[in-house]
PDB file of C-alpha atoms and ligand atoms in Angstrom:
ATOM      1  CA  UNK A   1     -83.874  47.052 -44.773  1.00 90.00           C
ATOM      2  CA  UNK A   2     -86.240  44.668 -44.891  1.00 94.00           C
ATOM      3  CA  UNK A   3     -87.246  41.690 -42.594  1.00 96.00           C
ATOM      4  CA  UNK A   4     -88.943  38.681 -42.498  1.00 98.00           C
ATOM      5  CA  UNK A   5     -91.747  37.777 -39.404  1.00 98.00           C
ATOM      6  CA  UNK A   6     -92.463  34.378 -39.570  1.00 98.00           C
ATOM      7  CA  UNK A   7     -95.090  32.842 -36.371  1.00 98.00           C
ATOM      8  CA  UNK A   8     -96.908  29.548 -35.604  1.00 98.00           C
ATOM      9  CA  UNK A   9     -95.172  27.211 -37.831  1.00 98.00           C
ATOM     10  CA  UNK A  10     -96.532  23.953 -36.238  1.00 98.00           C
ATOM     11  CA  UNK A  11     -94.716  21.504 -37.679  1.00 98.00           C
ATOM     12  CA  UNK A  12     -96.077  21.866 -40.986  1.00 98.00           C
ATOM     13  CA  UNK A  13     -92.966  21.710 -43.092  1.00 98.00           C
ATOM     14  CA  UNK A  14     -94.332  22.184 -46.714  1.00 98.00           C
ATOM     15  CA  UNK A  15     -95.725  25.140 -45.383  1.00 98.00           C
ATOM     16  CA  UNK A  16     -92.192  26.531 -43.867  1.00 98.00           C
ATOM     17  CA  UNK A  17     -90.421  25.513 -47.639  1.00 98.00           C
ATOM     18  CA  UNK A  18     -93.146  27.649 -49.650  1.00 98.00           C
ATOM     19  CA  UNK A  19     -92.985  31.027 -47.033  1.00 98.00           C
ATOM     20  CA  UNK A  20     -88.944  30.385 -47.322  1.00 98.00           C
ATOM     21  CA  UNK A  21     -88.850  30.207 -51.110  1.00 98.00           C
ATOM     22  CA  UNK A  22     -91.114  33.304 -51.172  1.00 98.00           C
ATOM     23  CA  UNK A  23     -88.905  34.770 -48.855  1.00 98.00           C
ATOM     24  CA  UNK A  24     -85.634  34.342 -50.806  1.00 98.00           C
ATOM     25  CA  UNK A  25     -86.620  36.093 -53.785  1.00 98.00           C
ATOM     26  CA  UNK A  26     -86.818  39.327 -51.155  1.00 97.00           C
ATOM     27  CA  UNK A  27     -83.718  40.861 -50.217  1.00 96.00           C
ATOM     28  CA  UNK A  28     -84.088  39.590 -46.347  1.00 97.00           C
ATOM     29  CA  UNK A  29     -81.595  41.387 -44.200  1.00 95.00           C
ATOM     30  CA  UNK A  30     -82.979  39.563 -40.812  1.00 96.00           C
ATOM     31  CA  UNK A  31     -85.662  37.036 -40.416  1.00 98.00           C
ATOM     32  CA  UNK A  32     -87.842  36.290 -37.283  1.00 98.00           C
ATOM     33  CA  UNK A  33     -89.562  33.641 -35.767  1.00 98.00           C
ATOM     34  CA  UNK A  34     -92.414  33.839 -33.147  1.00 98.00           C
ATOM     35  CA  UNK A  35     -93.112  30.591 -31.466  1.00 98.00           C
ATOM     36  CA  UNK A  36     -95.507  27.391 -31.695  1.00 98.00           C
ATOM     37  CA  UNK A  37     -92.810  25.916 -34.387  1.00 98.00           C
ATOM     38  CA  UNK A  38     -94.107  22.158 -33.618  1.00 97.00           C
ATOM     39  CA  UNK A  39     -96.798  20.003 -32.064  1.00 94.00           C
ATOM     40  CA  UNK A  40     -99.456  20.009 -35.081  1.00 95.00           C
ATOM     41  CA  UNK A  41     -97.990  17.655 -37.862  1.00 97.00           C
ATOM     42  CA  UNK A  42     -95.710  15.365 -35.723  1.00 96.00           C
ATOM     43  CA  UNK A  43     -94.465  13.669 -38.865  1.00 96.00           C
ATOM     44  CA  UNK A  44     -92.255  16.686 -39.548  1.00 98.00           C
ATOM     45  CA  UNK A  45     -90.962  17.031 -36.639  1.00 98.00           C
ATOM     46  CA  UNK A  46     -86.981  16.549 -37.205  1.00 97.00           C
ATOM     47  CA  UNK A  47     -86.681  18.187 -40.432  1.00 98.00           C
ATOM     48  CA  UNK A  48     -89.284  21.247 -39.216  1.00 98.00           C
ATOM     49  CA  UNK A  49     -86.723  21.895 -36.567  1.00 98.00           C
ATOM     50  CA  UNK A  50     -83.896  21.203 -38.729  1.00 98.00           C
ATOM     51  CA  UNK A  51     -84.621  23.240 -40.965  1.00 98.00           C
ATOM     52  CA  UNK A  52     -85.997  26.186 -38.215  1.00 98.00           C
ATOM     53  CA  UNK A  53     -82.125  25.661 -36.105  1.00 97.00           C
ATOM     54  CA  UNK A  54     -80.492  26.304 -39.271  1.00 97.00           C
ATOM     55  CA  UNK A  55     -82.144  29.456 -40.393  1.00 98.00           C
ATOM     56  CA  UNK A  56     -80.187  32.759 -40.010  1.00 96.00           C
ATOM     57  CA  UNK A  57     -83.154  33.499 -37.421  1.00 98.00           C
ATOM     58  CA  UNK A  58     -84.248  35.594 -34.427  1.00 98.00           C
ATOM     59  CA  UNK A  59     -86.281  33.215 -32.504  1.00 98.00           C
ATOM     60  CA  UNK A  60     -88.390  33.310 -29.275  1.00 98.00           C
ATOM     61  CA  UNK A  61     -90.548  30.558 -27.372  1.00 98.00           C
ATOM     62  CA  UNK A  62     -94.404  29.762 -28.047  1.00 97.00           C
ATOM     63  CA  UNK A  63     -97.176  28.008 -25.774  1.00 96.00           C
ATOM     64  CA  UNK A  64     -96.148  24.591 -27.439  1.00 97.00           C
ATOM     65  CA  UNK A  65     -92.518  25.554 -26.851  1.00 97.00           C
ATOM     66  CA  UNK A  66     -93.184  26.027 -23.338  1.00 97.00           C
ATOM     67  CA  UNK A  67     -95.376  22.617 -23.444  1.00 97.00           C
ATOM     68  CA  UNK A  68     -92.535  20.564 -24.463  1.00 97.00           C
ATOM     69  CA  UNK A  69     -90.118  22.089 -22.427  1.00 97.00           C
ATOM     70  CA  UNK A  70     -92.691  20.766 -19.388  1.00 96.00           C
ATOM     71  CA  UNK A  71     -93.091  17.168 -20.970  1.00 96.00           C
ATOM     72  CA  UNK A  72     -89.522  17.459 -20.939  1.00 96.00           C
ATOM     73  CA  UNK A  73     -88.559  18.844 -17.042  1.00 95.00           C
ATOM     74  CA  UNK A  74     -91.639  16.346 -16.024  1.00 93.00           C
ATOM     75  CA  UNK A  75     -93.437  19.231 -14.781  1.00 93.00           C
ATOM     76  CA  UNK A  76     -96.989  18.407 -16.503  1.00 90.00           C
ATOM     77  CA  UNK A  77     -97.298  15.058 -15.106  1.00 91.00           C
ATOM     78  CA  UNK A  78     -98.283  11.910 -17.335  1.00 94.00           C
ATOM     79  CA  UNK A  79    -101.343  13.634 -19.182  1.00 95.00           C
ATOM     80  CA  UNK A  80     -99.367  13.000 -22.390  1.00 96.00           C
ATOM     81  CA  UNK A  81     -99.366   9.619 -21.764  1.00 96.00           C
ATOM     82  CA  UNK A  82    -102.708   9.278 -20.610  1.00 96.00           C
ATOM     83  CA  UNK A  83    -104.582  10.581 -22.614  1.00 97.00           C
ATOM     84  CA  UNK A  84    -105.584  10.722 -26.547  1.00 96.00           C
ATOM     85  CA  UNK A  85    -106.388  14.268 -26.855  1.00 95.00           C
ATOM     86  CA  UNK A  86    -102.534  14.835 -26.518  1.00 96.00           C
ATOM     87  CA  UNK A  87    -101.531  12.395 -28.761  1.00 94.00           C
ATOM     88  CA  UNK A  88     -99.855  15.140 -31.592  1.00 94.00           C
ATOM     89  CA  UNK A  89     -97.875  16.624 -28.591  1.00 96.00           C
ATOM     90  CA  UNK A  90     -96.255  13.308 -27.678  1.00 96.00           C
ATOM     91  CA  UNK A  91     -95.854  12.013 -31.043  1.00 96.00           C
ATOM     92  CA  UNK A  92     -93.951  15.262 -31.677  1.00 97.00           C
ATOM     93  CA  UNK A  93     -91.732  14.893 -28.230  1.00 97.00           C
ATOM     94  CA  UNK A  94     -90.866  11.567 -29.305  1.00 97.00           C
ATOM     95  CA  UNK A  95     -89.326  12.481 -32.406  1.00 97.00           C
ATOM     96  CA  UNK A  96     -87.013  15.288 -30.914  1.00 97.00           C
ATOM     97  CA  UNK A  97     -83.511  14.618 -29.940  1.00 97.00           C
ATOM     98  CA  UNK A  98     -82.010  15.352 -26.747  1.00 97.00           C
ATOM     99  CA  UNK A  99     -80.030  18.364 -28.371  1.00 97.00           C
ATOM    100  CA  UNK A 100     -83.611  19.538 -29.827  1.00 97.00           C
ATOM    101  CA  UNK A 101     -85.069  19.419 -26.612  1.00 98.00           C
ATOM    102  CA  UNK A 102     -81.936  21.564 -25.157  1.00 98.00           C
ATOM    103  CA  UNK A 103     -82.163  23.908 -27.836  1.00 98.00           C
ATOM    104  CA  UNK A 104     -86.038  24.302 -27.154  1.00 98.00           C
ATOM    105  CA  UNK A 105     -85.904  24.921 -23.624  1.00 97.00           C
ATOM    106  CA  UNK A 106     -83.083  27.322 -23.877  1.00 98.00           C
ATOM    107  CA  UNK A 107     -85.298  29.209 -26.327  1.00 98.00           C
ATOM    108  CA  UNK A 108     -86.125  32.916 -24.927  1.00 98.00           C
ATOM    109  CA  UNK A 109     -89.777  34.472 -23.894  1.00 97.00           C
ATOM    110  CA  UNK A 110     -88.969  37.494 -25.745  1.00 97.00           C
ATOM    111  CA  UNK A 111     -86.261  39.492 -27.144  1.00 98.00           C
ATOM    112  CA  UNK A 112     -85.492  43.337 -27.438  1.00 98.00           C
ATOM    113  CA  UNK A 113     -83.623  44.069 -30.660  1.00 97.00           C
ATOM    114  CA  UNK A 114     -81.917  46.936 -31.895  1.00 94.00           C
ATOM    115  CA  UNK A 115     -80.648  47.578 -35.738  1.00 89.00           C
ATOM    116  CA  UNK A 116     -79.504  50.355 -38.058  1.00 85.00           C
ATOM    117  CA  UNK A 117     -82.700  51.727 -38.321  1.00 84.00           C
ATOM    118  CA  UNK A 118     -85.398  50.711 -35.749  1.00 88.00           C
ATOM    119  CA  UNK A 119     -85.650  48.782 -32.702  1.00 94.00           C
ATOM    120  CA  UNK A 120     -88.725  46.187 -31.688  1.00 96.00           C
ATOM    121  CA  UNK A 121     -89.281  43.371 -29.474  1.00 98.00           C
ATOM    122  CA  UNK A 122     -90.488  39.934 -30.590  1.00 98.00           C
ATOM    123  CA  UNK A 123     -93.102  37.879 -28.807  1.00 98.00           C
ATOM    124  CA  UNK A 124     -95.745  34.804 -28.979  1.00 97.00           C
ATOM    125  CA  UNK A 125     -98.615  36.224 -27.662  1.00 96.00           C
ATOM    126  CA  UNK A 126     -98.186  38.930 -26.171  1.00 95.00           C
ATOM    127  CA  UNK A 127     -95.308  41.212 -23.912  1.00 95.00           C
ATOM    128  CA  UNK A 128     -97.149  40.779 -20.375  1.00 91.00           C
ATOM    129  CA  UNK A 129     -98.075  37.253 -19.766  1.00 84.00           C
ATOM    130  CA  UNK A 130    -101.384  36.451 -19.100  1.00 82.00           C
ATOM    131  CA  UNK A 131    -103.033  39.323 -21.144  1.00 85.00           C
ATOM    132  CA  UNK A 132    -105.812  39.390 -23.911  1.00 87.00           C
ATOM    133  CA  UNK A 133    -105.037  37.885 -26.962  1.00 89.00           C
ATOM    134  CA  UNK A 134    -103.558  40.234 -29.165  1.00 95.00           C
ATOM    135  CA  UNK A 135    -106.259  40.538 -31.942  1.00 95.00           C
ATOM    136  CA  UNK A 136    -107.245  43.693 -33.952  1.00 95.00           C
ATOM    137  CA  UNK A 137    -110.757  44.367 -32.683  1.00 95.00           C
ATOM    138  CA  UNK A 138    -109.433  44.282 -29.080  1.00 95.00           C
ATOM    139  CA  UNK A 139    -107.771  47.402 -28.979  1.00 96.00           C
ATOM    140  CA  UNK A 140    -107.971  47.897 -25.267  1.00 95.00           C
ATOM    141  CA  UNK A 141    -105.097  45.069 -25.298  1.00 95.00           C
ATOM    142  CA  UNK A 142    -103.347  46.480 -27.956  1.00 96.00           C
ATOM    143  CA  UNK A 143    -103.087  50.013 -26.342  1.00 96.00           C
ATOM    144  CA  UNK A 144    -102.192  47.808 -23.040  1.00 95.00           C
ATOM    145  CA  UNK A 145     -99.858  45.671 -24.925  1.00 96.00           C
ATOM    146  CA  UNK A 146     -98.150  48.695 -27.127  1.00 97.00           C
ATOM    147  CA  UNK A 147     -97.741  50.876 -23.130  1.00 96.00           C
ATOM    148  CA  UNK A 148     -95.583  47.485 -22.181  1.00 96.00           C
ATOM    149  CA  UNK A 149     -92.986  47.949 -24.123  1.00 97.00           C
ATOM    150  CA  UNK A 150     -90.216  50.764 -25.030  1.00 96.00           C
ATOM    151  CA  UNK A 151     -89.628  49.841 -28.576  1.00 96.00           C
ATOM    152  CA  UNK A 152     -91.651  51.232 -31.465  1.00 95.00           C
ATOM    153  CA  UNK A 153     -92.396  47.824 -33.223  1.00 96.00           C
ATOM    154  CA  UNK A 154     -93.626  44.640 -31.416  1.00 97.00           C
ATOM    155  CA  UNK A 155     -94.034  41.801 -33.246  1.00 98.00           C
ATOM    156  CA  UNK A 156     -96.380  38.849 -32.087  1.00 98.00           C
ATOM    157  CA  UNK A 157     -98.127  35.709 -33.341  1.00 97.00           C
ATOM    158  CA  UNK A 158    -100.372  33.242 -31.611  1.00 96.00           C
ATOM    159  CA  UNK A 159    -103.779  34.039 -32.851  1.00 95.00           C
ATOM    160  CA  UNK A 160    -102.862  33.026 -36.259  1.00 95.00           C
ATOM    161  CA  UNK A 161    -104.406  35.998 -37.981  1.00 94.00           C
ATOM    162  CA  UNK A 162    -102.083  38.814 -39.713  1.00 96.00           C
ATOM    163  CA  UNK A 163    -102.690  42.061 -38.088  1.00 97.00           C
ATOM    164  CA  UNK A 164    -100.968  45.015 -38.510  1.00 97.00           C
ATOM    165  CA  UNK A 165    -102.242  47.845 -35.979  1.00 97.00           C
ATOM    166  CA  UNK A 166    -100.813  51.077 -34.351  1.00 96.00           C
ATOM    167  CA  UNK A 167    -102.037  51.619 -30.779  1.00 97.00           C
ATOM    168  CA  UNK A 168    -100.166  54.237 -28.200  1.00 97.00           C
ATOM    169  CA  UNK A 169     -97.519  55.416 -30.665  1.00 95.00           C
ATOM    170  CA  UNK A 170     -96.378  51.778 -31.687  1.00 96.00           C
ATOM    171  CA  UNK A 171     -96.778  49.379 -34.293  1.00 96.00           C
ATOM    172  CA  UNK A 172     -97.979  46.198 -33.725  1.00 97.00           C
ATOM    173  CA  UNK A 173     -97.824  43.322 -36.329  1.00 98.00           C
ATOM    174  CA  UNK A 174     -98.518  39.684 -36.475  1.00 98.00           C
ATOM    175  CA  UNK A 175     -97.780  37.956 -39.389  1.00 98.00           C
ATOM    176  CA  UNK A 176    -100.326  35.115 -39.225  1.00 97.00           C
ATOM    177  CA  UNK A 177     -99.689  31.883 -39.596  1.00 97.00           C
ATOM    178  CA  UNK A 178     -97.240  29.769 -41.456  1.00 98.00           C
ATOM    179  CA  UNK A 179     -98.672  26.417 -40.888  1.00 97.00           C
ATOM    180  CA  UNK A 180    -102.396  26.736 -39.659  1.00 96.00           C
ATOM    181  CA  UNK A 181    -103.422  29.732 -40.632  1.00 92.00           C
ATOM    182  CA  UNK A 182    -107.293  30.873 -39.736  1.00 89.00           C
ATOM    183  CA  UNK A 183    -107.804  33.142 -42.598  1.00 87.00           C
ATOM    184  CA  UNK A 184    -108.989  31.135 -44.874  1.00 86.00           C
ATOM    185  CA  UNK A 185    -106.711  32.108 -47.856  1.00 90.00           C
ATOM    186  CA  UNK A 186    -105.491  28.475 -47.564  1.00 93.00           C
ATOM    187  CA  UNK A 187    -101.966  29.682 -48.133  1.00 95.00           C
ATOM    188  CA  UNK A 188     -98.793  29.720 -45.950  1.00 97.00           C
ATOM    189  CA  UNK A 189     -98.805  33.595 -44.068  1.00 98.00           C
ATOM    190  CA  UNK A 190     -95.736  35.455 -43.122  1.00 98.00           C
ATOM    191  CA  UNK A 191     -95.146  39.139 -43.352  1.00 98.00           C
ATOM    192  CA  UNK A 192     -92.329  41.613 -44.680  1.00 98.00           C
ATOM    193  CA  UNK A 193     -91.770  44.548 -43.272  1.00 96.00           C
ATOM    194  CA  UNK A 194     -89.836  47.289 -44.842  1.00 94.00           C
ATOM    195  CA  UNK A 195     -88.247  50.189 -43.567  1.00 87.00           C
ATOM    196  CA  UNK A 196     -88.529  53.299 -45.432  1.00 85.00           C
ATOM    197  CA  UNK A 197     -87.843  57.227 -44.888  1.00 84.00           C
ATOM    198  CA  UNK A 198     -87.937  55.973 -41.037  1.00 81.00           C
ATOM    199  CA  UNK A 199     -91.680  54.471 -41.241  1.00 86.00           C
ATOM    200  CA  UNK A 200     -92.190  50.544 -41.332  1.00 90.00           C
ATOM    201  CA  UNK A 201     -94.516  49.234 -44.643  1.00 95.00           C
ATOM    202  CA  UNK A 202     -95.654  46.047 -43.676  1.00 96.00           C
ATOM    203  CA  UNK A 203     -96.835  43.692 -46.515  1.00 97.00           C
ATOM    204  CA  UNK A 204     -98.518  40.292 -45.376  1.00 97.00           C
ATOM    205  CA  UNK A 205     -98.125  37.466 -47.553  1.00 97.00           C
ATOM    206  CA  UNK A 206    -100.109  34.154 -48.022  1.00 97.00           C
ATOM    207  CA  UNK A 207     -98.150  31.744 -50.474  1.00 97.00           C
ATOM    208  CA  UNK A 208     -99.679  28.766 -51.634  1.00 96.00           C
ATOM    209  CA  UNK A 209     -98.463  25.177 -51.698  1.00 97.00           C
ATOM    210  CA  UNK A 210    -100.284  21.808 -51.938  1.00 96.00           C
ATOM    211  CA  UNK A 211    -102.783  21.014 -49.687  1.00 95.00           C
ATOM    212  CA  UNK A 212    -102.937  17.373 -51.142  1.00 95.00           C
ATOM    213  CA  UNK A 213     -99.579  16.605 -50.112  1.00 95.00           C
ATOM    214  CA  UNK A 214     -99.782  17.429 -46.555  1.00 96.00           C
ATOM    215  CA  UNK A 215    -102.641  15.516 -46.640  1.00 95.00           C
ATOM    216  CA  UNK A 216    -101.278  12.616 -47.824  1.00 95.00           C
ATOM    217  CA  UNK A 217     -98.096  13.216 -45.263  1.00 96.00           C
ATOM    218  CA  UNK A 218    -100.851  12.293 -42.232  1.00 94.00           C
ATOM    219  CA  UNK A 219    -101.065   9.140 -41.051  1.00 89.00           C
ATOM    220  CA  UNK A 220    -105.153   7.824 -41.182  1.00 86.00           C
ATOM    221  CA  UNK A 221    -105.098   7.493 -37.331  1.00 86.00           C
ATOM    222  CA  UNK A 222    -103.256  10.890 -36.779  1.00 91.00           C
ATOM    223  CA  UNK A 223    -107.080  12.581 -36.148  1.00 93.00           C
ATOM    224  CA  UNK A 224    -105.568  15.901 -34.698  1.00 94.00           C
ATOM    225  CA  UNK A 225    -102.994  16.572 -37.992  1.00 95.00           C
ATOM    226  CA  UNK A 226    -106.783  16.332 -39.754  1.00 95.00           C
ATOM    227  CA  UNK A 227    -108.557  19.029 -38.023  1.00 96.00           C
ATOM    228  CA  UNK A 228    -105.744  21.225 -38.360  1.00 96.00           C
ATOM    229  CA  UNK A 229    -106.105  20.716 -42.416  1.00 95.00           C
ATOM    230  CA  UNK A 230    -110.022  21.217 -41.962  1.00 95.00           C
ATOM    231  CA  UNK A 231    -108.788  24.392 -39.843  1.00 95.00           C
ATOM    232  CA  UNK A 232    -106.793  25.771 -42.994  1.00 95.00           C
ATOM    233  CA  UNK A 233    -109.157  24.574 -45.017  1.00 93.00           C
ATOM    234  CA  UNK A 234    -112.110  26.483 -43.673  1.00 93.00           C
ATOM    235  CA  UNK A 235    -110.234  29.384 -42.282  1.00 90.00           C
ATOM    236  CA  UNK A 236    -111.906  28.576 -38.768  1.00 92.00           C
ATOM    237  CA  UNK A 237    -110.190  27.252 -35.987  1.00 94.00           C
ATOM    238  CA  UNK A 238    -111.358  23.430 -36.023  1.00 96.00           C
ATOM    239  CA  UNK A 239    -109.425  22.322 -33.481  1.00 95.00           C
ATOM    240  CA  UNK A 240    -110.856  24.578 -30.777  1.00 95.00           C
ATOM    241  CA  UNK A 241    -114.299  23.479 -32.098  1.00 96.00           C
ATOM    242  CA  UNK A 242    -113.066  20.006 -31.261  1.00 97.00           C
ATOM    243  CA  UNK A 243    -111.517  20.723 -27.612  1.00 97.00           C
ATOM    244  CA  UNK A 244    -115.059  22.508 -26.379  1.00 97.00           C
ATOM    245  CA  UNK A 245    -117.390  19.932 -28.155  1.00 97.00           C
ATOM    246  CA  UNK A 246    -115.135  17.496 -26.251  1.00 97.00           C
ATOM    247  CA  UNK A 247    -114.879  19.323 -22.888  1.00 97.00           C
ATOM    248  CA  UNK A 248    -118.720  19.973 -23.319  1.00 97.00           C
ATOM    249  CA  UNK A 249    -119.549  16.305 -23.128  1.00 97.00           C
ATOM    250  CA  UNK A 250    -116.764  15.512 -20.614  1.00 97.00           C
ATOM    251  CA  UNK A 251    -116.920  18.516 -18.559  1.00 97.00           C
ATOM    252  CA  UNK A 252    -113.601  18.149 -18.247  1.00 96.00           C
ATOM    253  CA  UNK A 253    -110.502  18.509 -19.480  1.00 94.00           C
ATOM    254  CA  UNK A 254    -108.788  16.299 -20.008  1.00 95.00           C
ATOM    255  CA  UNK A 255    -111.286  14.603 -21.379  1.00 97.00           C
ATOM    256  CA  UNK A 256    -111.764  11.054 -21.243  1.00 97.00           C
ATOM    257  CA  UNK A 257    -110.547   8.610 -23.873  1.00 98.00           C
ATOM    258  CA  UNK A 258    -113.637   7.223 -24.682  1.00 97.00           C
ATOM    259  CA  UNK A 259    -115.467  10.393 -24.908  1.00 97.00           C
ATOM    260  CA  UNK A 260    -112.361  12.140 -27.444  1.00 97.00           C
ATOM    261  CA  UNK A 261    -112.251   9.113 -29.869  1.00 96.00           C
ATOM    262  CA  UNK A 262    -116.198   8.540 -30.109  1.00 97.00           C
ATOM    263  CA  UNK A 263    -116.434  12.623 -30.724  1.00 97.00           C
ATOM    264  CA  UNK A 264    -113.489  11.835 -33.867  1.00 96.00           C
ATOM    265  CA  UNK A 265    -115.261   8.967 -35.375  1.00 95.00           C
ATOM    266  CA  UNK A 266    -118.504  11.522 -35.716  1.00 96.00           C
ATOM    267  CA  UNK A 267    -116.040  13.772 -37.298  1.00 96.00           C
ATOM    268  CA  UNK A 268    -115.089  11.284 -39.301  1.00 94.00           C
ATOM    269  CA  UNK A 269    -118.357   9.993 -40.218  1.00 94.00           C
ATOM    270  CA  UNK A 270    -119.833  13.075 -41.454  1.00 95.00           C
ATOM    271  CA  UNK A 271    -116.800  13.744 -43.508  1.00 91.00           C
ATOM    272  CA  UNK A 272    -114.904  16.411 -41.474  1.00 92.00           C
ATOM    273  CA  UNK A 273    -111.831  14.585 -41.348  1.00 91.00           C
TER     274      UNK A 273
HETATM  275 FE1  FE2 B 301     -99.970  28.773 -32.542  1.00 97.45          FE
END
């Protein structure tokens, strides 16, 4: 058996289309999906989810899931609208249809599976909310993380670095990123997992595709799309850089138009974006 464990798409759809080709030249019995599909290239928006909603896929909620199901119930006010900072989140809403946004909100925290040969449970982050991120040097959280649950295999995303640990008995194993991954490989991550002689063998995968063109895909003024391409691009994560540079000078959040767009034309100045 062998599945697919695909996380943290974020809208970047030549991304998706290299990990699913990759994917299709495996025999794939199941695939799954962890969360943050949208928000970071808002120009793919449609055909991202499109494309996700017709997948054969197991699919749970993410943190940008959960944002636009707010934006959409009116429960995070008008900071969208107000200010700059959140301009890839509203760009993004915009361009979803009201049977998107249904099919988003309707989307489950987590789900318990159980096939022919193992069991597992699929998360974002992680299976109690409000823990530590999930990350491989913080085993503490794993061990906490691994206690949470029944099943033998947990599978979570959100800190867009692969990781495949065991902690309490369990395996735990995030596939990295599809779309912004933080690894610096530069390439799209998922992971396969195989199931053999009643042990999973995880292989992570980073598949390139063309920079250039996503590139050219982002609008001059579409600053955030940017950072996320310096983010793959350096294997750090950019954008936080961005948000605590910003809150720094603000101290606040959100920040101040002013303050966001005078911080992006630096960025842009010294060639970052
Ligand atoms: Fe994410």
């Amino acid at each position: 058996m062998t599945v697919a464990i695909l996380s943290d798409i974020h809208g970047n759809l030549p991304a998706l289309e290299a990990v699913l080709a990759d994917a299709a030249r495996e025999p794939v019995d199941h695939m799954m999906i962890l969360g943050d599909i949208l928000t970071d290239f808002p120009q793919f928006t449609a055909e991202t989810l499109r494309l996700v909603r017709s997948l054969p896929a197991y699919v749970v909620r993410g943190n940008r899931e959960d944002y636009i199901a707010d934006h959409t119930a009116g429960r995070d006010g008008d900071d969208w609208e107000r200010y700059a900072s959140f301009a890839g989140n509203l760009e993004t809403f915009r361009r979803l249809s009201a049977a998107d946004l249904a099919w988003i909100d309707a989307l489950p925290v987590q789900l318990a599976l159980t096939f022919r040969d193992f069991s597992c449970r699929m998360v974002h982050d992680a299976p109690v909310s409000g823990s530590e991120p999930l990350k491989a040097q913080n085993k503490r959280a794993l061990r906490r993380a691994a206690r949470a649950v029944r099943e033998p295999l947990l599978f979570c995303g959100h800190t867009h670095r692969p990781m495949v640990e065991r902690a309490a008995g369990k395996w735990l194993v995030n596939p990295g990123s599809v779309g912004v991954n933080f690894d610096g490989t530069r390439g799209a991550r998922y992971a396969l997992l195989r199931w053999e002689d009643g042990e999973p063998r995880v292989e992570t995968r980073s598949v390139p595709y063309d920079l250039a063109v996503l590139r050219a895909s982002c609008a001059p003024d579409d600053s955030w799309a940017r950072v996320c391409l310096r983010s793959i691009e350096t294997g750090k994560n950019c954008n936080l850089e961005l948000i605590r540079e910003a809150q720094k000078r603000a101290g606040c959040w959100p920040v101040p138009n002013d303050i966001w767009n005078a911080l992006l034309r630096e960025w842009r100045t010294e060639g970052k974006i």
